[in-house]
Coordinates of C-alpha atoms in Angstrom, one line a residue:
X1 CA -25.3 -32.2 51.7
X2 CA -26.0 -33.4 48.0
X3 CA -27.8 -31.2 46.0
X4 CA -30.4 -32.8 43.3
X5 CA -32.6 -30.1 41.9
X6 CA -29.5 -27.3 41.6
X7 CA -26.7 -28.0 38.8
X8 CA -23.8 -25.6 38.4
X9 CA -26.1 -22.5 37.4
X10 CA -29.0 -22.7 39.7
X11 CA -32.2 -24.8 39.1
X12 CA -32.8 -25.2 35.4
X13 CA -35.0 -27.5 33.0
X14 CA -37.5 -27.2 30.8
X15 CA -40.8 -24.9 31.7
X16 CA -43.7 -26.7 32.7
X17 CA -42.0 -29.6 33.0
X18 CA -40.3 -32.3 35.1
X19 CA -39.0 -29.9 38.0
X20 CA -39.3 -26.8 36.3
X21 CA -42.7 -26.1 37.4
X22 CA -44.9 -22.9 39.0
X23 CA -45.5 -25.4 41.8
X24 CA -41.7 -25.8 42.6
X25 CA -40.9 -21.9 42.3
X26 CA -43.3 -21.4 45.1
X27 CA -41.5 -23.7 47.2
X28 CA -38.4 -23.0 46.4
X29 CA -39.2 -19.3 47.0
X30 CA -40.7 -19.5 50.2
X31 CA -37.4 -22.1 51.6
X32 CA -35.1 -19.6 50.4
X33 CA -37.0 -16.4 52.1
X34 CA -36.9 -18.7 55.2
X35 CA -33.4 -19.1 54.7
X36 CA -32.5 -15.5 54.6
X37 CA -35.1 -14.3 56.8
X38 CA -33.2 -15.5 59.7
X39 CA -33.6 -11.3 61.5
X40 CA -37.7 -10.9 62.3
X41 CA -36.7 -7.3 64.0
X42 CA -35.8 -5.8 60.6
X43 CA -37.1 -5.8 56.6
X44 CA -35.5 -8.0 54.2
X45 CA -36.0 -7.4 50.6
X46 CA -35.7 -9.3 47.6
X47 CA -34.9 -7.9 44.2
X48 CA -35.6 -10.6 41.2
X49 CA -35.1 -10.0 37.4
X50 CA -35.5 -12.2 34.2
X51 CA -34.9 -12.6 30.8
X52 CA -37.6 -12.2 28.0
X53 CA -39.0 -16.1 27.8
X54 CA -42.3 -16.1 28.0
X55 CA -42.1 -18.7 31.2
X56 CA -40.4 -15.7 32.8
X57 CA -43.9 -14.1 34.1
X58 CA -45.3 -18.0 35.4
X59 CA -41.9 -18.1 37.5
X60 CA -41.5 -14.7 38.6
X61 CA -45.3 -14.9 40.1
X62 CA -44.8 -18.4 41.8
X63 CA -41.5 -17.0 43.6
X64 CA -43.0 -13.7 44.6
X65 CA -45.6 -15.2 46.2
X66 CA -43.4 -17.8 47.8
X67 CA -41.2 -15.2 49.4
X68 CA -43.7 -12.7 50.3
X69 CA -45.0 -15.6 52.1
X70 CA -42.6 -15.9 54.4
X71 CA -42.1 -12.4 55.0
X72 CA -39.7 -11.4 52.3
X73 CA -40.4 -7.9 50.3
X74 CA -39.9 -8.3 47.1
X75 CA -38.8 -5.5 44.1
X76 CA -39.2 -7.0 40.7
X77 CA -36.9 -5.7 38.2
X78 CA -38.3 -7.2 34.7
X79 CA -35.8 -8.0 32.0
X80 CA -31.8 -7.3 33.0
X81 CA -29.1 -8.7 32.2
X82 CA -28.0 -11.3 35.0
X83 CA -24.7 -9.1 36.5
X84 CA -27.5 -6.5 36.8
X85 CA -29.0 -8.4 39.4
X86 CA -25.9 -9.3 41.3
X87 CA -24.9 -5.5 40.9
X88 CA -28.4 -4.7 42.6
X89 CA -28.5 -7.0 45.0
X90 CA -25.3 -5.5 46.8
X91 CA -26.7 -2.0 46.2
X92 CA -29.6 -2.0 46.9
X93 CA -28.9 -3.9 50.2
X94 CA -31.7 -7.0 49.6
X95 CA -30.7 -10.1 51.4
X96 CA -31.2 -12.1 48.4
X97 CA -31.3 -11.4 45.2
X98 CA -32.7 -14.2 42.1
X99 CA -32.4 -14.5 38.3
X100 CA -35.2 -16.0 36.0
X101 CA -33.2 -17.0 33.1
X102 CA -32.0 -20.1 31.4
X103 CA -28.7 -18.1 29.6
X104 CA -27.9 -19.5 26.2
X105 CA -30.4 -22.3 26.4
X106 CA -33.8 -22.4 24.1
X107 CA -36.7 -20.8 24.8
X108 CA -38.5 -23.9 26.1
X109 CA -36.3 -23.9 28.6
X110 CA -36.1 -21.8 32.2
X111 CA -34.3 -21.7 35.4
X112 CA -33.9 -19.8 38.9
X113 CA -30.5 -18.6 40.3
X114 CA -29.6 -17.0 43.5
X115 CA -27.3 -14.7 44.3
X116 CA -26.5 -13.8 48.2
X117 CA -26.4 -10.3 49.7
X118 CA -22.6 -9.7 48.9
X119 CA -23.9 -10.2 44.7
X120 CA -21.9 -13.0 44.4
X121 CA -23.8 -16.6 43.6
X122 CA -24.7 -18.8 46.6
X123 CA -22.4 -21.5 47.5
X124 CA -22.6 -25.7 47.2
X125 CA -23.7 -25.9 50.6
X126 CA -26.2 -22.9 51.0
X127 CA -28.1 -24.1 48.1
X128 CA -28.0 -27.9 49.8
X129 CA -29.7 -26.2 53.1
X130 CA -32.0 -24.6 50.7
X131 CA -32.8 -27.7 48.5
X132 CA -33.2 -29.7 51.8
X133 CA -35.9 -27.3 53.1
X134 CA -38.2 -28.3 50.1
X135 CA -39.0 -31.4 52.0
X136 CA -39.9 -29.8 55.1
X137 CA -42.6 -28.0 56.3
X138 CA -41.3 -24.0 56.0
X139 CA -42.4 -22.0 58.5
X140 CA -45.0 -18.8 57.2
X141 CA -44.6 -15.1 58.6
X142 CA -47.9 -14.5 60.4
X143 CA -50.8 -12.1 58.3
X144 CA -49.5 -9.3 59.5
X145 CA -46.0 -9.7 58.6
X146 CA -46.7 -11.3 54.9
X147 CA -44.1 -9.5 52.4
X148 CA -45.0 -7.0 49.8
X149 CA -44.2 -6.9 45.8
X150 CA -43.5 -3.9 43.7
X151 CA -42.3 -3.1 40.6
X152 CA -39.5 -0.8 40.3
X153 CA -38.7 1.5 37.3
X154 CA -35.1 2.4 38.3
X155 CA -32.8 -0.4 38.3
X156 CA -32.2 -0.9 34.8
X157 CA -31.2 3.0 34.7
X158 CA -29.0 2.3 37.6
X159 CA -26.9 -0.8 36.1
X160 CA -26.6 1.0 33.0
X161 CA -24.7 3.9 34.7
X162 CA -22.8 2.0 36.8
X163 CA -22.0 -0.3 33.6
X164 CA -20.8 3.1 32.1
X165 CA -18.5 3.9 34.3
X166 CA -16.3 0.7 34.0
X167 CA -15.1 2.1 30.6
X168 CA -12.0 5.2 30.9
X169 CA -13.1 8.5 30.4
X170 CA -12.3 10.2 27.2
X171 CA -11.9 6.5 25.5
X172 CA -11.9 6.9 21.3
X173 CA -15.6 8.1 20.2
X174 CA -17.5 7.3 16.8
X175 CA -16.5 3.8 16.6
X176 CA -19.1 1.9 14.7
X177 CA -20.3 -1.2 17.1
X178 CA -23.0 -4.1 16.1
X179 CA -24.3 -5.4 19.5
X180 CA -26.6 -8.8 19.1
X181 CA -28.5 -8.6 22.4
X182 CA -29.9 -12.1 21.7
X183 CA -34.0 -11.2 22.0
X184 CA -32.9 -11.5 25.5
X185 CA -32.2 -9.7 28.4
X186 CA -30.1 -7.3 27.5
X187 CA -32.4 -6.1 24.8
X188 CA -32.6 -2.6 26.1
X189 CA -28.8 -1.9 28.6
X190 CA -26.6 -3.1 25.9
X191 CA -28.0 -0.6 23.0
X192 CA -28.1 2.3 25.6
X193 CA -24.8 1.9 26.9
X194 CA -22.7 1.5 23.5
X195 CA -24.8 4.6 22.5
X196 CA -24.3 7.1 25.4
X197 CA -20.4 6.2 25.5
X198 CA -20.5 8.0 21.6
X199 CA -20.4 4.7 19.5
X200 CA -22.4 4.4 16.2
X201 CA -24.6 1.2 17.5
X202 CA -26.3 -1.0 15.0
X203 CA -29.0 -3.1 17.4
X204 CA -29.9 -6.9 16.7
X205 CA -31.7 -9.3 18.5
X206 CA -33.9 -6.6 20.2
X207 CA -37.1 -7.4 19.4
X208 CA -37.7 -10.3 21.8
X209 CA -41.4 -12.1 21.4
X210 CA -41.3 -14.0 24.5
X211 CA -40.0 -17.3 22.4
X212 CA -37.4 -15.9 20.0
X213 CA -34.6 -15.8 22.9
X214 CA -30.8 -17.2 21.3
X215 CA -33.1 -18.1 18.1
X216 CA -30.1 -17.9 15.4
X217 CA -28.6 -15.3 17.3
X218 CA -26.5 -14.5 20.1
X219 CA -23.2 -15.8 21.3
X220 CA -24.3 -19.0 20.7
X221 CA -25.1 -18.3 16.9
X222 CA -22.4 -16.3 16.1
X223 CA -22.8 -16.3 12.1
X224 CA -25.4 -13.3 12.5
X225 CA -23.7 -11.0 14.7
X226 CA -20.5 -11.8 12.2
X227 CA -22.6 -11.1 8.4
X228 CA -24.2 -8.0 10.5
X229 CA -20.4 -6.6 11.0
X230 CA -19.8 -7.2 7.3
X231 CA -22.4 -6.3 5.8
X232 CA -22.0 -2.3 7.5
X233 CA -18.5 -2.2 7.7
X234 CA -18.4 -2.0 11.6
X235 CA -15.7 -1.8 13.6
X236 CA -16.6 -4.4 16.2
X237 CA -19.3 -6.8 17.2
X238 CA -20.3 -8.2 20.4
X239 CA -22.4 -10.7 20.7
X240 CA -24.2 -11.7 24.3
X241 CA -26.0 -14.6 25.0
X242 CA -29.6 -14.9 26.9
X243 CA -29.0 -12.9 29.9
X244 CA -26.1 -11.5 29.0
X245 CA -23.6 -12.8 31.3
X246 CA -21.4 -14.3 28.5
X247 CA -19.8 -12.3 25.2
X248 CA -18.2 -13.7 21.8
X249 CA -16.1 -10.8 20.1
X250 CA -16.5 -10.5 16.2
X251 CA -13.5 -8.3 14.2
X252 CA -14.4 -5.9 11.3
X253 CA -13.5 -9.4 8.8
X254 CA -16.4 -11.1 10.5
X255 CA -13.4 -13.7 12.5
X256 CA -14.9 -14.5 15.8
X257 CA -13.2 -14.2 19.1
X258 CA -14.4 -16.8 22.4
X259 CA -13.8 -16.1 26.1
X260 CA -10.0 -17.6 25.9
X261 CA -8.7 -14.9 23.3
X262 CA -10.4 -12.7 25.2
X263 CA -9.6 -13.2 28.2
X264 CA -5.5 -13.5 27.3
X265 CA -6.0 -9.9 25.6
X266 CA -7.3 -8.8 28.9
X267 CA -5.1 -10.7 31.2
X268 CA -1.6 -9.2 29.2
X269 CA -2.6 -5.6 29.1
X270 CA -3.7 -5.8 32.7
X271 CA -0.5 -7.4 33.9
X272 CA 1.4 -5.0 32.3
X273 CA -0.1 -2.1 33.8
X274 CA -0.2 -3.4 37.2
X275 CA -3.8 -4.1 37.4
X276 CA -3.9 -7.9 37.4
X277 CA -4.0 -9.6 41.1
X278 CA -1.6 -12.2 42.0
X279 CA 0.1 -13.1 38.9
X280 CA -2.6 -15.3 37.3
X281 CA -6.0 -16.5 35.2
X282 CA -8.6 -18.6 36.5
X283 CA -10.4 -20.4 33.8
X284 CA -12.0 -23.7 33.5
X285 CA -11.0 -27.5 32.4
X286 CA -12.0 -26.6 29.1
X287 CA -10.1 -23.7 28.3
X288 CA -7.4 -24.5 25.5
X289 CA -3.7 -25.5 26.3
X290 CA -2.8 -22.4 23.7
X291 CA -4.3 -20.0 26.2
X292 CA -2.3 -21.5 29.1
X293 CA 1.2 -21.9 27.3
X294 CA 0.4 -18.2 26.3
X295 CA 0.6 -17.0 29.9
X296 CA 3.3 -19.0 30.7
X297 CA 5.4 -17.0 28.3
X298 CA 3.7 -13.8 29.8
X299 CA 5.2 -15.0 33.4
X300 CA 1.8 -15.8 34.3
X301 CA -0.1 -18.9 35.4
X302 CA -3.5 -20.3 34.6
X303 CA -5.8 -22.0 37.7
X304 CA -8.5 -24.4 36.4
X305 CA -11.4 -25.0 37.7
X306 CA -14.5 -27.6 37.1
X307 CA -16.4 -26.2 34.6
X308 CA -18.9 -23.2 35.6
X309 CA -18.0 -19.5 36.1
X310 CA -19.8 -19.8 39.6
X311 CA -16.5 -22.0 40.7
X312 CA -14.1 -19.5 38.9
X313 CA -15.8 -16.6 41.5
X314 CA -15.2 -19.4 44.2
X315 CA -11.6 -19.8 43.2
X316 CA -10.8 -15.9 42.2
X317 CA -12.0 -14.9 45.8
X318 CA -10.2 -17.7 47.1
X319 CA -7.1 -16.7 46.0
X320 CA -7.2 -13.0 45.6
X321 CA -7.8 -13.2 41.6
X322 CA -9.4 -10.4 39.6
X323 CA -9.8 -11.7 36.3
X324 CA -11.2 -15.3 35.3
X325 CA -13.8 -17.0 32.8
X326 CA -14.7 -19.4 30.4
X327 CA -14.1 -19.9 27.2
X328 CA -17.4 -20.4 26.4
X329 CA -17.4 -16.4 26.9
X330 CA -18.0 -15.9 30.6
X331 CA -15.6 -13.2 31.9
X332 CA -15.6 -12.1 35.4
X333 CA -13.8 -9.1 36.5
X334 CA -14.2 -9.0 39.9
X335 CA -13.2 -5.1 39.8
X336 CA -16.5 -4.1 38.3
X337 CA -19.1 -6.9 39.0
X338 CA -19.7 -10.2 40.7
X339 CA -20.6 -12.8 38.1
X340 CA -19.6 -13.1 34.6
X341 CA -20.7 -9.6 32.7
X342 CA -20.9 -10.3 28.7
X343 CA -21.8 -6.0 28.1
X344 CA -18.7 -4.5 30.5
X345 CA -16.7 -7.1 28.9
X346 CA -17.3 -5.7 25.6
X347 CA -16.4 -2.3 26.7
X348 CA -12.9 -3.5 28.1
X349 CA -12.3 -4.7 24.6
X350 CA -13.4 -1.3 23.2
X351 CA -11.1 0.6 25.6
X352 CA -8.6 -1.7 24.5
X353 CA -8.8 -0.9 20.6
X354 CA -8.8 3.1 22.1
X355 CA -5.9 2.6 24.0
X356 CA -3.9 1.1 21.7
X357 CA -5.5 2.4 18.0
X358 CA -5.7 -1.1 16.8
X359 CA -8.2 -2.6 15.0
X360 CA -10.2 -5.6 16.1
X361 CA -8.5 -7.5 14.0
X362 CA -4.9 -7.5 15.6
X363 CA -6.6 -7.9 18.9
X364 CA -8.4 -10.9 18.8
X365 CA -5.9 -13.3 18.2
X366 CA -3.7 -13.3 21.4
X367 CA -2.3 -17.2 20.9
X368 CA -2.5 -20.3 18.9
X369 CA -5.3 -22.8 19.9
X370 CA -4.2 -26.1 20.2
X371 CA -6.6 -28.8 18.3
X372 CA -9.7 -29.4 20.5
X373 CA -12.6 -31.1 19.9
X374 CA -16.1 -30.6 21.5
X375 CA -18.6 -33.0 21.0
X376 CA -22.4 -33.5 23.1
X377 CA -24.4 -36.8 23.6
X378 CA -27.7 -36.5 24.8
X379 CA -29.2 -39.0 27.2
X380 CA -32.5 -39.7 28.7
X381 CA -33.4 -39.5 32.3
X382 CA -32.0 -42.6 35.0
X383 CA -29.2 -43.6 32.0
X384 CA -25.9 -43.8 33.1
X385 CA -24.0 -44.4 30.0
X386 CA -20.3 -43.3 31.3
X387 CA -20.6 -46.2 34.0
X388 CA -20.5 -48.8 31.3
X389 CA -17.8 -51.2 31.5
X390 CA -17.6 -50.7 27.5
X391 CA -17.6 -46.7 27.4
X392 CA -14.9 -47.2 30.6
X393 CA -13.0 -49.5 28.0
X394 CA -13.0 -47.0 25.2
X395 CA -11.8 -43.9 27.3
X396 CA -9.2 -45.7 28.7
X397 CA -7.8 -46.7 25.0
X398 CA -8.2 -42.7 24.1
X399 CA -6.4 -41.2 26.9
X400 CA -3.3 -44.0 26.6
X401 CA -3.5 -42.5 22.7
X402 CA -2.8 -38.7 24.0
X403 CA -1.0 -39.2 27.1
X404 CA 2.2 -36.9 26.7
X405 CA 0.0 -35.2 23.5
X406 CA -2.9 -34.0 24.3
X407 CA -6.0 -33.8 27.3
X408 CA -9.2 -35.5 27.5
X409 CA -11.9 -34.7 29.3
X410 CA -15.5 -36.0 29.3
X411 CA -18.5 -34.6 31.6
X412 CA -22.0 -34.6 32.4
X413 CA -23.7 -30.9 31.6
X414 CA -24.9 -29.2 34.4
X415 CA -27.5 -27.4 32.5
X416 CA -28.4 -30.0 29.9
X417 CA -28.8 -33.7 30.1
X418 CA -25.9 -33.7 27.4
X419 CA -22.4 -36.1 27.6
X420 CA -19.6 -33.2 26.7
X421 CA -16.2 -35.2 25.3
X422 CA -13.7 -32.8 24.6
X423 CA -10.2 -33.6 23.7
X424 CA -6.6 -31.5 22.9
X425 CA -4.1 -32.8 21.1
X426 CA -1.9 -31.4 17.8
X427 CA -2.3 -34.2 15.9
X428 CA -5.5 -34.0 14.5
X429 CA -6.3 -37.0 13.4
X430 CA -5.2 -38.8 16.9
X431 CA -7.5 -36.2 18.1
X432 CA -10.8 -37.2 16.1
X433 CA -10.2 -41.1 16.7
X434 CA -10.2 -40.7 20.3
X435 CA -13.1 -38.1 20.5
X436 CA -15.3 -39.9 18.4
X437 CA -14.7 -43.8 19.7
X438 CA -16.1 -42.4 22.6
X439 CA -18.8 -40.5 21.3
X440 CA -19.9 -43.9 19.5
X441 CA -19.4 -45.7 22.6
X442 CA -21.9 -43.5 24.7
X443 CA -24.3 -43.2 22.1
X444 CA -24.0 -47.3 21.6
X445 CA -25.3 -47.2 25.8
X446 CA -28.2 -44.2 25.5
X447 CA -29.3 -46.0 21.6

């Protein structure tokens, strides 16, 4: 089954627009209650949270009353961090649990994802069944069987426990930790957690207005987390994105750390004490050839993956891997939590500098990146620029340039209607002619 409306994190767009519309929650909330509901003899609950966008109480509404309407009960959690919601779904035994958040993407922008009863996200297929039931007629509970909605108080208290317990007992105390929440959805766990485990916490990006979420801040804006460090001589800064399923690292110099330093600092010190599962790291295609040389003088192996951390969880389960991510800052430890968690990540790095007495400083830099270059090219909706016979031309030339030096690789978004080209290669300049003839040659096909 092809799916249309879901890309590689759920359904996303921008709010009150296109797809992304009150009307569509409702549907898609009632097919995926239908889907789930699949026991009448018994209840089946629901628990959703969001981030703080302001679209986040339009989509919460339409799903609630999609579900209810086929029989679902829903809890409604109100701004958590997206691992919360995975975390809760598994605990609190709901069939289905659902995440209003659009991560690291404006404020303009919204989107729905699902995670199944086990907390993990749903597959291909079971979000192909679910897309396919928006064009059928979905079958209602009867009146007396209609769902009920509640809010809970509790379930922000319980993730931020259970987040607490993920960092060792009698770890080093007083360290001095700046946590940019992103005026997102981790406004209120991250502050609460840093603080109860005995760190001095310095709180940005807290004060979310319903349209200042990832707003020059955030893992995604780096530079403020980074001055904030400086500017009070702390120790450490994290920095989460949106919803807080994805963490940059900042040293006390301000140097920032993404999701590939971090996760080869995490993947060492696990293998050597025995807690690393089958010898290896699942990351993505766009992880850097430094980080995978780097394991293969640690005796370990990298596994790639297409890009999104829901197909890391695929291919960690798969093969009986507990540690995987993005470089983009995802890290999923499948010991503590289900989906990437950018807040327990942050506290593995902290147990890290108290295990070893280091600073920050001598722990970010695990490896030497090899040369890569990012760059996005925005299109407009029905254009197919990479089918050109001229942008085929073009790539072509680039990859004979790096073959035997270098990596390309060139992508549609699955969150963004954005053309990524990203290329490796240690001679820089090779590097920039290839990435850019093809970023001209795209942009020559969406002028």
């Amino acid at each position: 089954m092809s799916r249309k409306l879901f890309g590689t994190d759920g359904v996303r767009g921008q709010a009150n627009s296109g797809h992304m519309t009150a009307e569509m929650a409702l549907k898609l909330g009632a097919a995926a209650g239908r889907y789930f509901r699949r026991d009448a003899s018994r209840g089946h609950r629901v628990v959703i949270g969001k981030d703080t966008r302001l679209s986040g109480y339009m989509f919460e509404n339409a799903l609630t009353a999609g579900l209810t309407s086929t029989g679902m009960n829903v809890l409604l959690l109100g701004p958590v961090p997206t691992p919360a919601v995975g975390y809760l779904t598994r605990s609190m035994r709901a069939d289905l649990g659902i995440m209003i958040s659009a991560s690291h993407n404006p404020a303009k922008d919204n989107g729905i994802k699902f995670f199944g009863p086990d907390g993990f996200k749903l597959s291909d297929d079971a979000e192909a069944e679910i897309e396919a039931m928006l064009d059928q007629e979905i079958r209602l509970a009867q009146p007396e069987n209609i769902g009920r909605a509640k809010r809970i108080d509790d379930g922000l208290g319980r993730y931020v426990e259970y987040a607490k317990t993920t960092f060792p007992k009698g770890g080093r105390q007083g360290l001095k930790v700046v946590v940019d929440c992103a005026n997102g959805a981790a406004y209120r766990a991250a502050p609460a957690v840093l603080w109860e485990l005995g760190c001095d916490v310095i709180s940005i990006g807290v004060s979310p207005d319903g349209r200042n979420i990832n707003e020059n801040c955030g893992s995604t804006h780096t530079q403020t987390c980074a001055e904030a460090v400086v500017a009070h001589g702390a120790d450490l800064g994290i920095s989460l994105d949106g919803d807080a399923d994805r963490v940059m690292i900042i040293d006390e110099t301000g140097h920032v750390a993404d999701g590939d330093q971090i996760m080869a600092l995490f993947a060492a010190r696990w293998a050597q004490s025995g807690q690393l599962r089958g010898g290896a790291l699942v990351a993505t295609v766009m992880s850097n050839l430094g980080l995978e040389r780097f394991l293969s003088g640690q005796g370990l192996r990298l596994e790639r993956t297409k890009v999104g951390d829901r197909y890391v969880v695929e291919r960690m389960r798969a093969g009986g891997f507990n540690l995987g991510g993005e470089q983009s800052g995802h890290i999923v430890m499948t010991d503590y939590a289900t989906t990437g968690d950018g807040l327990m990540a942050g506290l593995q790095f902290l147990a890290a500098m108290a295990e070893t007495e280091m600073r920050a400083s001598e722990l970010v830099h695990q490896f030497e990146t090899v040369p890569q270059m990012l760059k996005n090219v925005r299109y407009r909706a029905g254009q197919e620029p990479l089918g050109a016979s001229n942008v085929e031309k073009v790539i072509a030339a680039a990859e004979q340039k790096l073959a035997g030096h270098g990596r390309l690789l060139i992508r549609k978004s699955g969150t963004e209607p954005l053309i990524r080209v990203m290329a490796e290669c240690e001679d820089e300049g090779v590097l920039a002619e290839a990435v850019d003839s093809i970023v001209a040659a795209v942009e020559a096909e969406t002028a």
